[in-house]
Amino acid sequence: MADEKKVHLTKRDRLAVAWRSTFIQGSWNYERMQNGGWVFSLIPAIKKLYPNKDDRIAALKRHLEFFNTHPYLASPVIGVTLALEEDRANGAAVDDVAIQGVKVGMMGPLAGVGDPVFWYTVRPILGALGASLALSGNILGPILFFVLWNIIRWGFMWYTQEFGYRAGSRITEDLSGGLLQDVTKGASIMGMFVLAALVQRWVSIRFTPVVSNVRLAKGAYIDWTKIPLTHNGLQEAFTQYQSGLALSATRVTTLQNNLDSLIPGLAALLLTFFCMWLLKKKVSPIIIIIGIFVFGIVAHVLNIL
Amino acid sequence: MSVISMILVVIVAFFAGMEGILDEFEFHQPLVACTLIGLVTGDLVPCIMLGGSLQLIALGWANIGAAVAPDAALASVASSIILVLGGQGTKGVSSAIGLAIPLAVAGLFLTMVARTLAVPIIHIMDRAADRGDIGSIDLWHIIAICMQGLRIAIPAALLLFIPASAVRGVLSAMPAWLNAGMTIGGGMVVAVGYAMVINMMSSREVWPFFILGFVIATVTNLTLIAIGAIGISLALIYLDLSKKGSSSNGGGSSNAGDPIDNILNDY
């Protein structure tokens, strides 16, 4: 009987599951975490595969067990689960333990891939890219971030769910293999590289104290008394400036100029390291953030920054 | 603010609240949420700038496992409402950023309440599963999502009822040195987010790439996209070389990633 009536999940069914998995964290709770969203995602498949009420109840209960992973990396797990459930509905000997084992076996390692890839590489990069445009009031910043993020997310979710569905139970063997490790390592290399650039570019500290006031020799600066206020005069002034003459008779060197001649962004780097150290000492990020604001205000009042 | 804008603000807040837990469309990221608030209130440009600044602070905020990050949704929605009510335009951005941080902490508390309230909802879904009642499971999942939306929509609605003149009064009473100091603090506070991310990803193996990235970023005519491209290339090269090293050695010695060494070994 089972041979004649093989149930198959069509592409339409799988798309419905993928769309519902967008809401996998909707009922996130402290008890079983993503379980509600997980069963919510699988419901189109459960409806199709188990017309019999008792089978349906068993499937619903089976998928209300604890589940938690990165929300996008749930997609390959969903794909594999769909393949297993399909086999089971068609009479294969796939028991509850196998399905639960695949879910639990995959969710941990996959969460470890998703967090560095999405939360710590893709989002900071797209966010910083969008923010750099938004800081000048350009609406392209938020649009770019939103559109790119959702294209990447949806593409990833659909592709990995299909990949999981095709790979079926074999995917669990691949987990110990090289591909997953390569993705994780590559993402952390890329992430560290870009993060360092972001620290250099976006953490801004400018020390204002003046280190020295050097009186320049005559001829090393533009003598404004000899520049007439005409077009030609302006041109003359710019020419002199370009040939290296200073703008005023004294050269002011701030502490920041000195630091920049070591390497620009050094203070930002040190501040970042200090924050890392505090975080490792289990100081709450909120306290660090408030502390930095207080420091900024005090340092400004004292004319250091 | 007109009634229509107020309704739209609450709707935006609702979406941001949902996304605070879903983390999918990223409506709750400051870049998007602040812009949307700006769009519906007609105060677009200052809100985009606020979103950009807050986004830099929030780059490293992420919900990992059961740990909750400071609430970007409440921070961005509430601070942009205050920015709009304050009526200072782009000048008000730095003080709005200062206000966003305590709001993010307050949001943390609301998130924990919502996640605790979701536990009884799961038990209702359990009972529905016992009956095989799929419709009820769907319904309660959607109710849970809506609860997350209300988590931000309610505080946003309450904020709207504070008269604009009061908000303006508080903001204009702020002395200039405080404002300038907060702007300076805002420039530095980004470091915390980066520090969280670096702590999470760093290993002995990847520190050299951090150094490379830092030094290359000092070349000012490289854009961030160019730096990203260099980063991808480095990662690919490294992965490729480390594989070559281990395969040509047959696992004999542990000198992965050094082709010259392999050649010497083959002699």
CSV table of N, CA and C in Angstrom, one decimal, chain B residues 1-10 39-42 84-85 160-161:
chain,number,residue,atom,x,y,z
B,1,MET,N,3.2,66.4,16.0
B,1,MET,CA,3.1,65.3,15.2
B,1,MET,C,1.6,64.9,14.9
B,2,SER,N,1.3,64.6,13.6
B,2,SER,CA,-0.1,64.4,13.3
B,2,SER,C,-0.5,63.0,13.8
B,3,VAL,N,-1.8,62.8,13.8
B,3,VAL,CA,-2.3,61.5,14.3
B,3,VAL,C,-1.8,60.3,13.4
B,4,ILE,N,-1.8,60.6,12.1
B,4,ILE,CA,-1.4,59.6,11.1
B,4,ILE,C,0.1,59.2,11.4
B,5,SER,N,0.9,60.2,11.6
B,5,SER,CA,2.4,59.9,11.8
B,5,SER,C,2.5,59.1,13.1
B,6,MET,N,1.7,59.5,14.1
B,6,MET,CA,1.8,58.7,15.4
B,6,MET,C,1.4,57.3,15.2
B,7,ILE,N,0.3,57.0,14.5
B,7,ILE,CA,-0.1,55.6,14.2
B,7,ILE,C,1.0,54.9,13.5
B,8,LEU,N,1.6,55.6,12.5
B,8,LEU,CA,2.7,54.9,11.7
B,8,LEU,C,3.9,54.6,12.6
B,9,VAL,N,4.2,55.6,13.5
B,9,VAL,CA,5.3,55.3,14.4
B,9,VAL,C,5.1,54.1,15.2
B,10,VAL,N,3.9,53.9,15.7
B,10,VAL,CA,3.6,52.8,16.6
B,10,VAL,C,3.7,51.5,15.7
B,39,LEU,N,11.1,58.5,8.3
B,39,LEU,CA,10.3,58.5,7.1
B,39,LEU,C,8.8,58.9,7.4
B,40,VAL,N,8.3,58.2,8.5
B,40,VAL,CA,6.9,58.4,8.8
B,40,VAL,C,6.6,59.8,9.5
B,41,THR,N,7.7,60.4,10.1
B,41,THR,CA,7.5,61.6,10.8
B,41,THR,C,7.9,62.8,10.0
B,42,GLY,N,8.5,62.5,8.8
B,42,GLY,CA,9.0,63.6,7.9
B,42,GLY,C,10.3,64.2,8.4
B,84,VAL,N,12.9,63.4,17.1
B,84,VAL,CA,11.9,64.1,16.3
B,84,VAL,C,11.1,65.1,17.2
B,85,LEU,N,10.7,64.6,18.4
B,85,LEU,CA,10.0,65.5,19.3
B,85,LEU,C,10.8,66.7,19.7
B,160,LEU,N,5.0,59.0,22.8
B,160,LEU,CA,4.4,60.0,22.0
B,160,LEU,C,3.5,60.9,22.8
B,161,PHE,N,3.0,60.5,23.9
B,161,PHE,CA,2.1,61.3,24.7
B,161,PHE,C,2.8,62.3,25.6
